[in-house]
Coordinates of C-alpha atoms and ligand atoms in Angstrom, one line a residue:
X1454 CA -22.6 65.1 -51.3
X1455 CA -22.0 64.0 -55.1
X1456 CA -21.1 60.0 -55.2
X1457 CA -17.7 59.4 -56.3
X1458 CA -17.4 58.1 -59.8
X1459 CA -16.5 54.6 -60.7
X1460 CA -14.6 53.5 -63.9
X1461 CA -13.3 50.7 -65.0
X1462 CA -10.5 51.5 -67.6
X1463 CA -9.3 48.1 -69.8
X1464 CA -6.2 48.0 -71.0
X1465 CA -6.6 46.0 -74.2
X1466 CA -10.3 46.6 -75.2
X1467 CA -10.0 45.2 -78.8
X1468 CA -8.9 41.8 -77.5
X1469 CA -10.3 38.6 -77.1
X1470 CA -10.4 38.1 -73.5
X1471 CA -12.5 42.2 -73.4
X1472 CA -15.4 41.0 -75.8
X1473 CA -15.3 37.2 -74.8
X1474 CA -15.1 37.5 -71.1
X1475 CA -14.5 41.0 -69.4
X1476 CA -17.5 42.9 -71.1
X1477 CA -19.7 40.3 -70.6
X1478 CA -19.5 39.6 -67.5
X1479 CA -20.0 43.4 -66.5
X1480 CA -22.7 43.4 -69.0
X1481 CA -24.5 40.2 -66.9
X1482 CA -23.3 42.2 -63.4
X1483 CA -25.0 45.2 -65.0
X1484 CA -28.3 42.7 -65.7
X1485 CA -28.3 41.3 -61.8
X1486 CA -28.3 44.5 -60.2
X1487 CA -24.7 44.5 -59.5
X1488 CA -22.6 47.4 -60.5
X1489 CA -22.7 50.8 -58.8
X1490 CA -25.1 53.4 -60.3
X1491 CA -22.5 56.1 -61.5
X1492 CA -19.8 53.1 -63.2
X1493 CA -18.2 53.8 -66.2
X1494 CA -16.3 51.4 -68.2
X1495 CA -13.7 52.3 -70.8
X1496 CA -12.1 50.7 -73.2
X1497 CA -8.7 51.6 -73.9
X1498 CA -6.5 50.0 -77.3
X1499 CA -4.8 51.5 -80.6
X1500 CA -7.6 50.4 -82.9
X1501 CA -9.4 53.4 -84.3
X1502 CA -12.8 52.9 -82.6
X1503 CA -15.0 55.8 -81.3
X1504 CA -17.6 55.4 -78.6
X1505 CA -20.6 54.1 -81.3
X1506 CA -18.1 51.1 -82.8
X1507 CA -16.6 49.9 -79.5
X1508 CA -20.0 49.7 -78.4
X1509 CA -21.4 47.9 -81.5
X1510 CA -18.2 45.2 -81.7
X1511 CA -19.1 44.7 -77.9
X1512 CA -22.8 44.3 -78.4
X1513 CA -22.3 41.8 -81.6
X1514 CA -19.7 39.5 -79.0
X1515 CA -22.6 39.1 -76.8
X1516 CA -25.0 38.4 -79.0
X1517 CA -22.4 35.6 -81.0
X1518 CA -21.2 34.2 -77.7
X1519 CA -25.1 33.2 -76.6
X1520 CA -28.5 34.4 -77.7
X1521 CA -30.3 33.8 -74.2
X1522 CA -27.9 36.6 -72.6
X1523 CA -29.2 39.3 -75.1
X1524 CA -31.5 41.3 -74.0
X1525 CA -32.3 44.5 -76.2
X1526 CA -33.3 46.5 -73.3
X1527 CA -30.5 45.5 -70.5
X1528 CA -27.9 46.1 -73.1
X1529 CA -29.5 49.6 -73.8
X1530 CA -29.4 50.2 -70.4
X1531 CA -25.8 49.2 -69.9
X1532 CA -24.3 50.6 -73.8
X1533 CA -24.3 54.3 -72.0
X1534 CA -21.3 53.4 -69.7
X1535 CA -19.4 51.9 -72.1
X1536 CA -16.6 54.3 -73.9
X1537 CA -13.4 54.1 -75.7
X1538 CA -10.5 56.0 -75.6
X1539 CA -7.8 55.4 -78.3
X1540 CA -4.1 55.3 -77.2
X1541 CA -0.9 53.2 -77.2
X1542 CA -1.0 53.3 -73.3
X1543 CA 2.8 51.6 -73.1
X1544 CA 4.3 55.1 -74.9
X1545 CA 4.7 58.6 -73.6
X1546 CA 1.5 60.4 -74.2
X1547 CA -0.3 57.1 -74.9
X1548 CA -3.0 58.1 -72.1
X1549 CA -3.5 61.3 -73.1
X1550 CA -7.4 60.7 -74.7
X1551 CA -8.0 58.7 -71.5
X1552 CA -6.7 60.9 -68.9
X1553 CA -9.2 63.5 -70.7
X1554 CA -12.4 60.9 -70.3
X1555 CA -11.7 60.5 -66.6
X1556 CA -11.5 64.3 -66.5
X1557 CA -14.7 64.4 -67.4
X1558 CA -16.6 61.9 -65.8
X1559 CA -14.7 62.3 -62.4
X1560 CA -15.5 66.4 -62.8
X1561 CA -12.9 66.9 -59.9
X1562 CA -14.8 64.4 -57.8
X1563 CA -12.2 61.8 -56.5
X1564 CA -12.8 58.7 -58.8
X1565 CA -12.5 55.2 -57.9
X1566 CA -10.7 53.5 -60.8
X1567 CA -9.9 49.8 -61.8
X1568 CA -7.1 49.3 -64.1
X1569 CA -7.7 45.7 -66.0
X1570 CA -4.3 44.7 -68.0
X1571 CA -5.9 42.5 -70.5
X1572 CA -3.3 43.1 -72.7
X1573 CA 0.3 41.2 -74.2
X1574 CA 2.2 40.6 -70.9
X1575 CA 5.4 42.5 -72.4
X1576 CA 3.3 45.3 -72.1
X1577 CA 2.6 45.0 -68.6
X1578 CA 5.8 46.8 -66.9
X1579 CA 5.5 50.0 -69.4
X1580 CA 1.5 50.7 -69.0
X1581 CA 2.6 50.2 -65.2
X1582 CA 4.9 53.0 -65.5
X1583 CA 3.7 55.3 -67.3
X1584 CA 0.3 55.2 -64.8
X1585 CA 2.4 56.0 -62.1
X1586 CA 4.7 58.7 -64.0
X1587 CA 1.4 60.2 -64.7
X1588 CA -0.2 60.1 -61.0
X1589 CA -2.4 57.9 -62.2
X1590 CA -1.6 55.1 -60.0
X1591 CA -1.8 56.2 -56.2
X1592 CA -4.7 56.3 -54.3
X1593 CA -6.3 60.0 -53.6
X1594 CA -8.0 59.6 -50.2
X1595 CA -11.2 61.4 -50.7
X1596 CA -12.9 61.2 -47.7
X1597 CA -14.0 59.1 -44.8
X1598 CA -15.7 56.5 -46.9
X1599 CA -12.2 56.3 -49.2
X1600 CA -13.4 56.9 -52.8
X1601 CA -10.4 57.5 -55.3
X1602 CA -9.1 54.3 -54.9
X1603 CA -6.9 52.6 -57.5
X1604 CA -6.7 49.3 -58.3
X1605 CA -4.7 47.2 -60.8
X1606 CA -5.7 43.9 -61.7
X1607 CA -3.2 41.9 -63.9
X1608 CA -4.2 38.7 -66.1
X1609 CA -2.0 35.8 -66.1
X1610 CA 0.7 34.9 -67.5
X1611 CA 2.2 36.8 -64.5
X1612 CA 6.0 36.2 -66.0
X1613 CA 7.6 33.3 -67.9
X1614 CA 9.5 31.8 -64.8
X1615 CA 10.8 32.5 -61.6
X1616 CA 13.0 35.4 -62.0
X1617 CA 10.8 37.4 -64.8
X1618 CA 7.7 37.1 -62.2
X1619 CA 10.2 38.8 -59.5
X1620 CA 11.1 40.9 -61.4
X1621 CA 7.4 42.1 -62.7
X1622 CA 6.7 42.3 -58.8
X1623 CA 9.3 44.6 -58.7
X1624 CA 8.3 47.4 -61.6
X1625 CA 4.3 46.7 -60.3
X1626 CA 5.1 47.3 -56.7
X1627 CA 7.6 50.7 -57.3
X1628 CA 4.1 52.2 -59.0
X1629 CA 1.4 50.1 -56.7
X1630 CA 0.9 49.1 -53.2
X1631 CA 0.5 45.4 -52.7
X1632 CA -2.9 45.5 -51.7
X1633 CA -3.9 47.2 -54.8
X1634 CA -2.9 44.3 -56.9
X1635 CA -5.3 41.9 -58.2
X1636 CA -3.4 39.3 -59.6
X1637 CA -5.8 37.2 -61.5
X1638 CA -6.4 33.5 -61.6
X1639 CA -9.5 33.3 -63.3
X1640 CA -10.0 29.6 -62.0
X1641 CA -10.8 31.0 -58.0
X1642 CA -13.4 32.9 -59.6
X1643 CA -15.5 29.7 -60.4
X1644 CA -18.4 28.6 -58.1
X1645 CA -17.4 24.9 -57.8
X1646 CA -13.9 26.2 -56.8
X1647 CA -14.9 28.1 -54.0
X1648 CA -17.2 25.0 -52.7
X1649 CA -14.2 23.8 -51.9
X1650 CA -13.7 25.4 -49.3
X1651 CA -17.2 25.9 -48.5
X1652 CA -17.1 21.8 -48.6
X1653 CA -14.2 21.1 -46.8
X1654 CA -15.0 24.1 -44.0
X1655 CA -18.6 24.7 -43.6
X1656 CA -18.6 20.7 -43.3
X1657 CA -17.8 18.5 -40.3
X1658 CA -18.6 15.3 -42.0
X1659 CA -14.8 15.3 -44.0
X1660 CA -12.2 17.5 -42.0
X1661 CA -11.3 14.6 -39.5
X1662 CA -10.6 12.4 -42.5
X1663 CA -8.8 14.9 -44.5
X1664 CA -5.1 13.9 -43.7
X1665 CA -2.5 11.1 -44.6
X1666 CA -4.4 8.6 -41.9
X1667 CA -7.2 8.2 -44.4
X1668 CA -6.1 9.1 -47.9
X1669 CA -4.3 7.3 -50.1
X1670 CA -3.6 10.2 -52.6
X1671 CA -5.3 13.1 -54.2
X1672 CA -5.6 13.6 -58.2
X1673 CA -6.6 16.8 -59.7
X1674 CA -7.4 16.9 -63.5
X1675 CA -7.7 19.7 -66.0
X1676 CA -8.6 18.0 -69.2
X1677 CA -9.3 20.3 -72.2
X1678 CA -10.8 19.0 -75.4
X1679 CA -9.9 22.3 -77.2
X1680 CA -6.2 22.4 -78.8
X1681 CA -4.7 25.4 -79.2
X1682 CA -6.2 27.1 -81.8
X1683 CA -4.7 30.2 -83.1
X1684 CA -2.9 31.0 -80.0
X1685 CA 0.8 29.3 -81.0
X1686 CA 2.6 32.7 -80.7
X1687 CA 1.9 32.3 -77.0
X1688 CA 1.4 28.8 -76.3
X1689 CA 4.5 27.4 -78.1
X1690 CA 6.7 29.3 -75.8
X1691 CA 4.5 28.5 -72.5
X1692 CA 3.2 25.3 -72.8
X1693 CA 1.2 22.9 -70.7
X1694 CA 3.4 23.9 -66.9
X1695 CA 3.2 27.4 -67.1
X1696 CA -0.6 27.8 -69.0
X1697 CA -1.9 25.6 -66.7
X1698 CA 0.2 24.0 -63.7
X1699 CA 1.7 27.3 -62.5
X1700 CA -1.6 28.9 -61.4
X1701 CA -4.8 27.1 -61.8
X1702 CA -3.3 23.5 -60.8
X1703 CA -1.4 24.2 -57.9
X1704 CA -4.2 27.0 -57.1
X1705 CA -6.0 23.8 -56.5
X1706 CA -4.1 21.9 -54.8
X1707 CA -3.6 24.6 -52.1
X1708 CA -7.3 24.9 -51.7
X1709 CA -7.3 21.1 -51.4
X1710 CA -4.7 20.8 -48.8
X1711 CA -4.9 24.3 -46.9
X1712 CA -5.7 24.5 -43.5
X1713 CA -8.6 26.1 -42.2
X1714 CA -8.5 30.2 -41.9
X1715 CA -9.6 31.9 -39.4
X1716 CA -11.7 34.5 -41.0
X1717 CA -12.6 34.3 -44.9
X1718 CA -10.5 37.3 -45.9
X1719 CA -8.0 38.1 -48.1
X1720 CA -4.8 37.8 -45.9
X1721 CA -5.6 34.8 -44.0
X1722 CA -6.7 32.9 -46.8
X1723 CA -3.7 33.7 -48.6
X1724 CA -1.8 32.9 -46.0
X1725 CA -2.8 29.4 -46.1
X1726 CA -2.4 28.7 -49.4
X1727 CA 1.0 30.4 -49.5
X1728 CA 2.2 27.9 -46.2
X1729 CA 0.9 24.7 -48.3
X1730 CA 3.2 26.3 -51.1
X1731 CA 6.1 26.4 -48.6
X1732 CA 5.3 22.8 -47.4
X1733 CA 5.7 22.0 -51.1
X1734 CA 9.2 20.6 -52.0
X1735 CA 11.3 22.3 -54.8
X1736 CA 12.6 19.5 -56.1
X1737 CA 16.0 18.9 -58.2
X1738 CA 16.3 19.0 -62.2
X1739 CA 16.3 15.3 -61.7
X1740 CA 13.9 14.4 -59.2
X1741 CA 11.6 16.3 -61.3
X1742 CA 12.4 14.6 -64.5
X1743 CA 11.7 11.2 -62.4
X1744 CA 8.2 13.0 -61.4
X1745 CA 7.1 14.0 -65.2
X1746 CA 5.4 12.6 -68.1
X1747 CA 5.0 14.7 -71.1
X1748 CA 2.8 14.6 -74.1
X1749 CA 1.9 16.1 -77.4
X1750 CA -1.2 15.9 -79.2
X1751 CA -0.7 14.3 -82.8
X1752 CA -0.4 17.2 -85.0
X1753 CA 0.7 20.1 -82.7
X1754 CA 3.7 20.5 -84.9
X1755 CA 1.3 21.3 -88.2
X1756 CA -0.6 23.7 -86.0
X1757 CA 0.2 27.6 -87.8
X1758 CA 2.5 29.2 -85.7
X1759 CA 4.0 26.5 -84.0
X1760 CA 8.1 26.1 -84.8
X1761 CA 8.7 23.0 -86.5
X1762 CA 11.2 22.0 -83.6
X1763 CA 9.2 22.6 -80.9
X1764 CA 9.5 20.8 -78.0
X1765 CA 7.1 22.0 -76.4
X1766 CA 4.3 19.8 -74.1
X1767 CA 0.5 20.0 -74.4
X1768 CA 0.1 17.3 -71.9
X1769 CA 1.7 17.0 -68.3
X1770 CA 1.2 14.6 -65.3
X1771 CA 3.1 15.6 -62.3
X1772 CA 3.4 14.3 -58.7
X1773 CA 4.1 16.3 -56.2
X1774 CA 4.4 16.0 -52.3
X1775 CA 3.0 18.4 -49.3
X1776 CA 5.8 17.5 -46.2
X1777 CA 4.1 18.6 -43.4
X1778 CA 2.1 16.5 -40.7
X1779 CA -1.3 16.5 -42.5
X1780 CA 0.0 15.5 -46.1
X1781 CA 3.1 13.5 -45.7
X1782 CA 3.5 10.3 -47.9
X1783 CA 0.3 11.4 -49.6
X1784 CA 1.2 12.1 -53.3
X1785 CA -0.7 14.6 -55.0
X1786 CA -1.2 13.8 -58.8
X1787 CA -1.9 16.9 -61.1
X1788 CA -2.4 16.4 -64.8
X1789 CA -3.5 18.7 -67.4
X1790 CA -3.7 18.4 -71.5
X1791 CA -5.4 20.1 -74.1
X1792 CA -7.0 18.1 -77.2
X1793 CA -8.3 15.2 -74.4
X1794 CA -11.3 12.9 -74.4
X1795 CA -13.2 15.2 -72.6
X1796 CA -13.6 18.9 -71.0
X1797 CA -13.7 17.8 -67.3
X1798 CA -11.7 19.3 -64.5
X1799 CA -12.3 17.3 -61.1
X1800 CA -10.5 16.6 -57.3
X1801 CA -10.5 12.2 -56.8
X1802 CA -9.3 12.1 -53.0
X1803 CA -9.0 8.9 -52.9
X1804 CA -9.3 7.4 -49.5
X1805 CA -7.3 4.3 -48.3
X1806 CA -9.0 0.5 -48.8
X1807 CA -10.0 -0.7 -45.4
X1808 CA -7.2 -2.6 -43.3
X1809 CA -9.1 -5.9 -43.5
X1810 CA -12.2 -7.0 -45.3
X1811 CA -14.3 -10.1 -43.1
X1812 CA -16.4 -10.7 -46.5
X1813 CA -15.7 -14.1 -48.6
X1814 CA -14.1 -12.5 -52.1
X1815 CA -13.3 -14.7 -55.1
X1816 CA -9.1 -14.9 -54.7
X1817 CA -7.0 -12.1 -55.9
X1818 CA -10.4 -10.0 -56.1
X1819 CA -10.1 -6.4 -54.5
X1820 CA -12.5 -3.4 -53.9
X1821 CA -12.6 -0.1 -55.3
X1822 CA -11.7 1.9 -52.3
X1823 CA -14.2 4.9 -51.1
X1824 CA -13.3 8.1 -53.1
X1825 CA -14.6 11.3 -53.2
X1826 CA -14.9 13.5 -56.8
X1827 CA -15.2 17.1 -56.9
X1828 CA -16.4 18.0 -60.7
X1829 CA -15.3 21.8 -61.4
X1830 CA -16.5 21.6 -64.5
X1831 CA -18.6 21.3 -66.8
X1832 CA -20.8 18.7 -64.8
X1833 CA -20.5 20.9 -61.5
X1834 CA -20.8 18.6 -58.6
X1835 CA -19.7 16.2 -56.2
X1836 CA -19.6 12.5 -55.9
X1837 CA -19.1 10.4 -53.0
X1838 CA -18.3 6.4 -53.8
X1839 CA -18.9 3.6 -51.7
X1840 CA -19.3 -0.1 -51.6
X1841 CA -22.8 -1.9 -51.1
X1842 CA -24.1 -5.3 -51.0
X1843 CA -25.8 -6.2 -54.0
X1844 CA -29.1 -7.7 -53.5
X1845 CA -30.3 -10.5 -54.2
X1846 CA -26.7 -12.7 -54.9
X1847 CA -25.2 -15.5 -53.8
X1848 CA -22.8 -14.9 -51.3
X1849 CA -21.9 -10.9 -50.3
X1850 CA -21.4 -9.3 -53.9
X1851 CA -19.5 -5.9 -53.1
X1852 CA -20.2 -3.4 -55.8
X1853 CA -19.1 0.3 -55.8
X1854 CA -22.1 2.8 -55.6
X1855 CA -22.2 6.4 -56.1
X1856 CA -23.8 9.3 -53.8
X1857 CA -24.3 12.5 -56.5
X1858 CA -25.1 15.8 -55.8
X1859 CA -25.0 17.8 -59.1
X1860 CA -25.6 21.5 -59.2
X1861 CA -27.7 21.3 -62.0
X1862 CA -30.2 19.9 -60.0
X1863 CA -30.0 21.4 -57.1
X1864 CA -30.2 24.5 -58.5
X1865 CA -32.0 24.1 -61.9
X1866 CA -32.9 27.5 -61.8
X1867 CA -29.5 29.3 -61.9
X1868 CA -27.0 29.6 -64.5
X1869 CA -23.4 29.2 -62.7
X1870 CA -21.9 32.5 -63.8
X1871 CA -18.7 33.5 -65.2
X1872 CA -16.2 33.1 -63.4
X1873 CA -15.2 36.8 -64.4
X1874 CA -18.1 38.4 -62.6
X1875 CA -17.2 37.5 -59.6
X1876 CA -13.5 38.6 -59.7
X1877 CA -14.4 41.8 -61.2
X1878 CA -17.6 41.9 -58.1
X1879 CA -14.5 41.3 -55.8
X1880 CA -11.6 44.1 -57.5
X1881 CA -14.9 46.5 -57.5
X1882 CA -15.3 45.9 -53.5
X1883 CA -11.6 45.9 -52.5
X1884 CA -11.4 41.9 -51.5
X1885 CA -8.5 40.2 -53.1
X1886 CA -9.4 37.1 -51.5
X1887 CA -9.5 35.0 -54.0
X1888 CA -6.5 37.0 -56.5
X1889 CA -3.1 36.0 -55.9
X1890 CA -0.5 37.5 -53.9
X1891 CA 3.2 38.1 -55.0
X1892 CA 4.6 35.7 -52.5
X1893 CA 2.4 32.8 -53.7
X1894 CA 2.9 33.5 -57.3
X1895 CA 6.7 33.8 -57.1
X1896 CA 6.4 30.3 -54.8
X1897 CA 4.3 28.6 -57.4
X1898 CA 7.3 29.9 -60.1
X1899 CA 10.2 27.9 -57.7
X1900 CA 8.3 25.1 -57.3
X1901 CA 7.6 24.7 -61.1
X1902 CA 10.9 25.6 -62.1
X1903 CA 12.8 22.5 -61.8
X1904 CA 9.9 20.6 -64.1
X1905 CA 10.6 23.4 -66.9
X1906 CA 14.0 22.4 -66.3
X1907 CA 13.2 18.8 -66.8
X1908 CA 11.6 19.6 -69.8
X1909 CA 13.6 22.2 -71.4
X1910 CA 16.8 21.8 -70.8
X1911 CA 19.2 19.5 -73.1
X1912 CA 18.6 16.4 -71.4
X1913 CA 15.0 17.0 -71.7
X1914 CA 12.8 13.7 -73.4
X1915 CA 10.6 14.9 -76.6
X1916 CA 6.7 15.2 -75.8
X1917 CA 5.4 11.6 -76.1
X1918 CA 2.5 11.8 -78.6
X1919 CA -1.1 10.9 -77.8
X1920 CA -4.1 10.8 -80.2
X1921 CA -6.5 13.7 -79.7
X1922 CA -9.3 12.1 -77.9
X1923 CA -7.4 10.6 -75.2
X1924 CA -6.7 11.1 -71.9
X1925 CA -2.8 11.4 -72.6
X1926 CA 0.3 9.3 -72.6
X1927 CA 1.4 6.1 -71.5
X1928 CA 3.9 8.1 -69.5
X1929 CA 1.8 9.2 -67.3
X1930 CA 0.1 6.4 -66.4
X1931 CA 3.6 4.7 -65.8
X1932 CA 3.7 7.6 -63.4
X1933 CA 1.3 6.3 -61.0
X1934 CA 1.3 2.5 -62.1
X1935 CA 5.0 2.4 -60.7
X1936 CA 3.4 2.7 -57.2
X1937 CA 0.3 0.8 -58.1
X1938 CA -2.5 3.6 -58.9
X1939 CA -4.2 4.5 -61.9
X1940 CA -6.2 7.5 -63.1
X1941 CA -9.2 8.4 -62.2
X1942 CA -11.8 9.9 -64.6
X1943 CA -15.3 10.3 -62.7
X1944 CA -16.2 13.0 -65.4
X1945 CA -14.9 10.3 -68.3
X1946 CA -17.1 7.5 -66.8
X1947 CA -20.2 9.8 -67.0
X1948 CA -19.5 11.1 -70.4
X1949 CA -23.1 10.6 -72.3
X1950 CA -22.5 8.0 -75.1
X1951 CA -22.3 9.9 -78.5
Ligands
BG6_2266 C1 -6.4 29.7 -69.4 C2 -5.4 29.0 -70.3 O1 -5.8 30.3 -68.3 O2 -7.3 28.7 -69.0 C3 -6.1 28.3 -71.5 O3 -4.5 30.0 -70.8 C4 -7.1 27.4 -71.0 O4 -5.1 27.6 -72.3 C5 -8.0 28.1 -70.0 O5 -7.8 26.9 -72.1 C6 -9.0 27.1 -69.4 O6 -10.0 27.8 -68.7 P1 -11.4 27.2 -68.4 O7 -12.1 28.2 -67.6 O8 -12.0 27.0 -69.8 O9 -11.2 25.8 -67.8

């Protein structure tokens, strides 16, 4: 019997994220073994490319993004499946040249097909429609084995707030079944990510101390060096909560504080994160403004684009509480910011000081108090600190030590891929495990609400400014000062001296 086709058909194709991430990756899949003999990928956009050009534009992004991924023969090996198929897929007979390709290469064989929206988020409810209006969206059981599946993955932002994400859920699900969404957080794709779970749950050493009895309080940065480029038209009217805290932040914190699944698939992991979600308080307008610091690189007004008003944060520290029997009382501080002192985003748990120290200390002299650093990037690893005796001093001289494990040791020989690879590896085999459902996404939206609130409404304080270079505002260091912590940077104390 003829194998069932496979295409992948992206929405978008002449846009950055298609020649910077998505073609890539399927070009480095294609490289490792790892897409299905018969796949076709298309390319689907208004600009007037043929087959030849698309190909060309996508072999040049390659090439510019890193010379050690080219390889003259792979990419001649892969070029063949790539196509393009010109059309304003949000319009009535928008599909038409790409409904004629899949013709083709399906040749009344029932086709698998993955739908990638990389395109401007207003555009997602119309391509939606017009797929299903067209039949294009349900599944055609072929056979035993189920080819002629459709799946649609969607790129963030997935809505602007609460209501617009219910209401995308809404058009999505009238054309799609649930469990053919892929909503994407391109954050669970990465490797260090997923040790998180692999650390926390292929471990026993932790998972007794995991809980308010031992830690003090958990702090997950995002720090960006890069500002925000030429991307105003979306960022000025998103800023720091929803680009960043929305999805990837609290995508972390659930994986943080989740309890363990029973099995590693898609509902039961989900389920997890979505019950840390519901532990999650949704605060009021002014419990969140008391729960907030803002900032503002220097010169985010001048960037092109942005309106000279604009309110809007590039920096945010946020504490937030998890009120159920493992996390209560432990605050969990999130902060993100673009144009920062460093790229580094890292876990701290920081576990509690010991209740009483025997060894002679010089008065008012403390400890730093074991913690435990999980670097997501760019120095993938983990980092366990703990106090030893220095040798050799008079008296007991405590000094805080460091345990490393750093990926780039321990496996010198492998490049940690894109986190794009894998999600597209995942769409390809039907395991949304690590995409979001709609009941997590619209949870994330209520819990975030109240701090867009905070910041937008009238009341709202301006940004506080901070120098790019920094590690943000005074604000947010107030944040955690007022109960006695600072900020931890294990990324910032390892940065190499310039
Ligand atoms: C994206 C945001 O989702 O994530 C960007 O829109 C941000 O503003 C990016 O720069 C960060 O991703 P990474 O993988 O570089 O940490």
């Amino acid at each position: 019997m003829a194998i069932s086709p496979t295409t992948i058909v992206i929405f978008g194709a002449s846009g950055d994220l298609t020649s910077r991430k998505l073609i890539p990756s399927l070009y480095r899949m294609d490289r490792k073994g790892r897409l299905p003999e018969n796949i076709r990928i298309i390319g689907v956009a208004r600009s007037p490319f043929d087959d030849d050009s698309f190909r060309l534009k996508m072999a040049d992004a390659i090439k510019s993004l890193s010379a050690d991924d080219w390889n003259e023969e792979a990419w001649n090996k892969f070029a063949p499946r790539l196509g393009y198929a010109r059309g304003d897929a949000s319009t009535d007979g928008g599909l038409e040249n790409l409904q004629n390709q899949l013709e083709t290469i399906e040749n009344g064989l029932p086709g698998n097909r993955l739908y990638y929206l990389s395109v401007a988020p207003q555009l997602y409810p119309e391509i939606t429609k017009n797929l299903g209006k067209l039949g294009m969206a349900s599944s055609v059981d072929g056979s035993a084995s189920n080819p002629g599946w459709r799946r649609l993955i969607i790129e963030k932002p997935f809505g602007h707030d609460l209501s617009t994400a219910k209401s995308l859920n809404r058009v999505i699900r009238t054309h799609f079944h649930e469990d053919q969404i892929y909503r994407i957080d391109h954050y669970l794709g990465k490797e260090t990510v997923q040790n998180l779970l692999v650390f926390r749950f292929a471990n026993t050493l932790f998972e007794p101390l995991w809980n308010s009895n031992y830690i003090d309080h958990v702090q997950i940065t995002v720090a960006e060096t890069v500002t925000i480029g030429n991307r105003a038209d979306y960022y000025d009217n998103a800023g720091i909560l929803r680009d960043m805290f929305q999805n990837h932040l609290l995508q972390l914190l659930c994986l943080v504080a989740m309890e363990a699944p029973a099995r590693y698939a898609a509902d039961p992991l989900r389920n997890e994160k979505t019950k840390v979600l519901d532990a999650m308080p949704v605060f009021s307008v002014e419990e969140a403004r008391q729960r907030i610091a803002t900032g503002r690189y220097q010169g985010y007004l001048n960037e092109r684009g942005v309106k000279p008003n604009s309110q809007t944060p590039t920096f945010a520290a946020v504490e937030f509480s998890i009120d159920n029997w493992r996390w209560r009382g432990v605050p969990f501080y999130l902060r993100s910011g673009k144009g920062m002192a460093l790229r580094s985003s890292e876990v701290v748990i920081q576990f509690r000081c010991p209740p009483h120290l025997m060894f002679p200390m010089p008065p008012g002299s403390s400890i730093q108090c074991n913690r435990l650093a999980i670097c997501i990037q760019p120095d993938e690893g983990i980092h366990l600190n703990f106090i030893t005796k220095e040798p050799d001093r008079d008296g007991t001289v405590l000094v805080p030590s460091d345990m490393e494990f750093h990926y780039r040791n321990a496996y010198a020989n492998v490049k940690i891929p894109e986190a794009y690879e894998r999600l597209l590896q995942d769409a390809l085999n039907g395991d949304a495990s690590l995409f979001m459902r709609s009941d997590e996404i619209e949870r994330s939206w209520e819990l975030i609400e109240p701090f867009l609130l905070a910041t937008e409404d009238s009341h709202a304080k301006i940004p506080e400014d901070y120098h790019i270079g920094t590690m943000g505002t005074a604000g947010a260091d107030s944040l955690l000062a007022k109960n006695g912590r600072s900020w931890i940077s294990m990324g910032l104390a390892k940065k190499p001296k310039d």
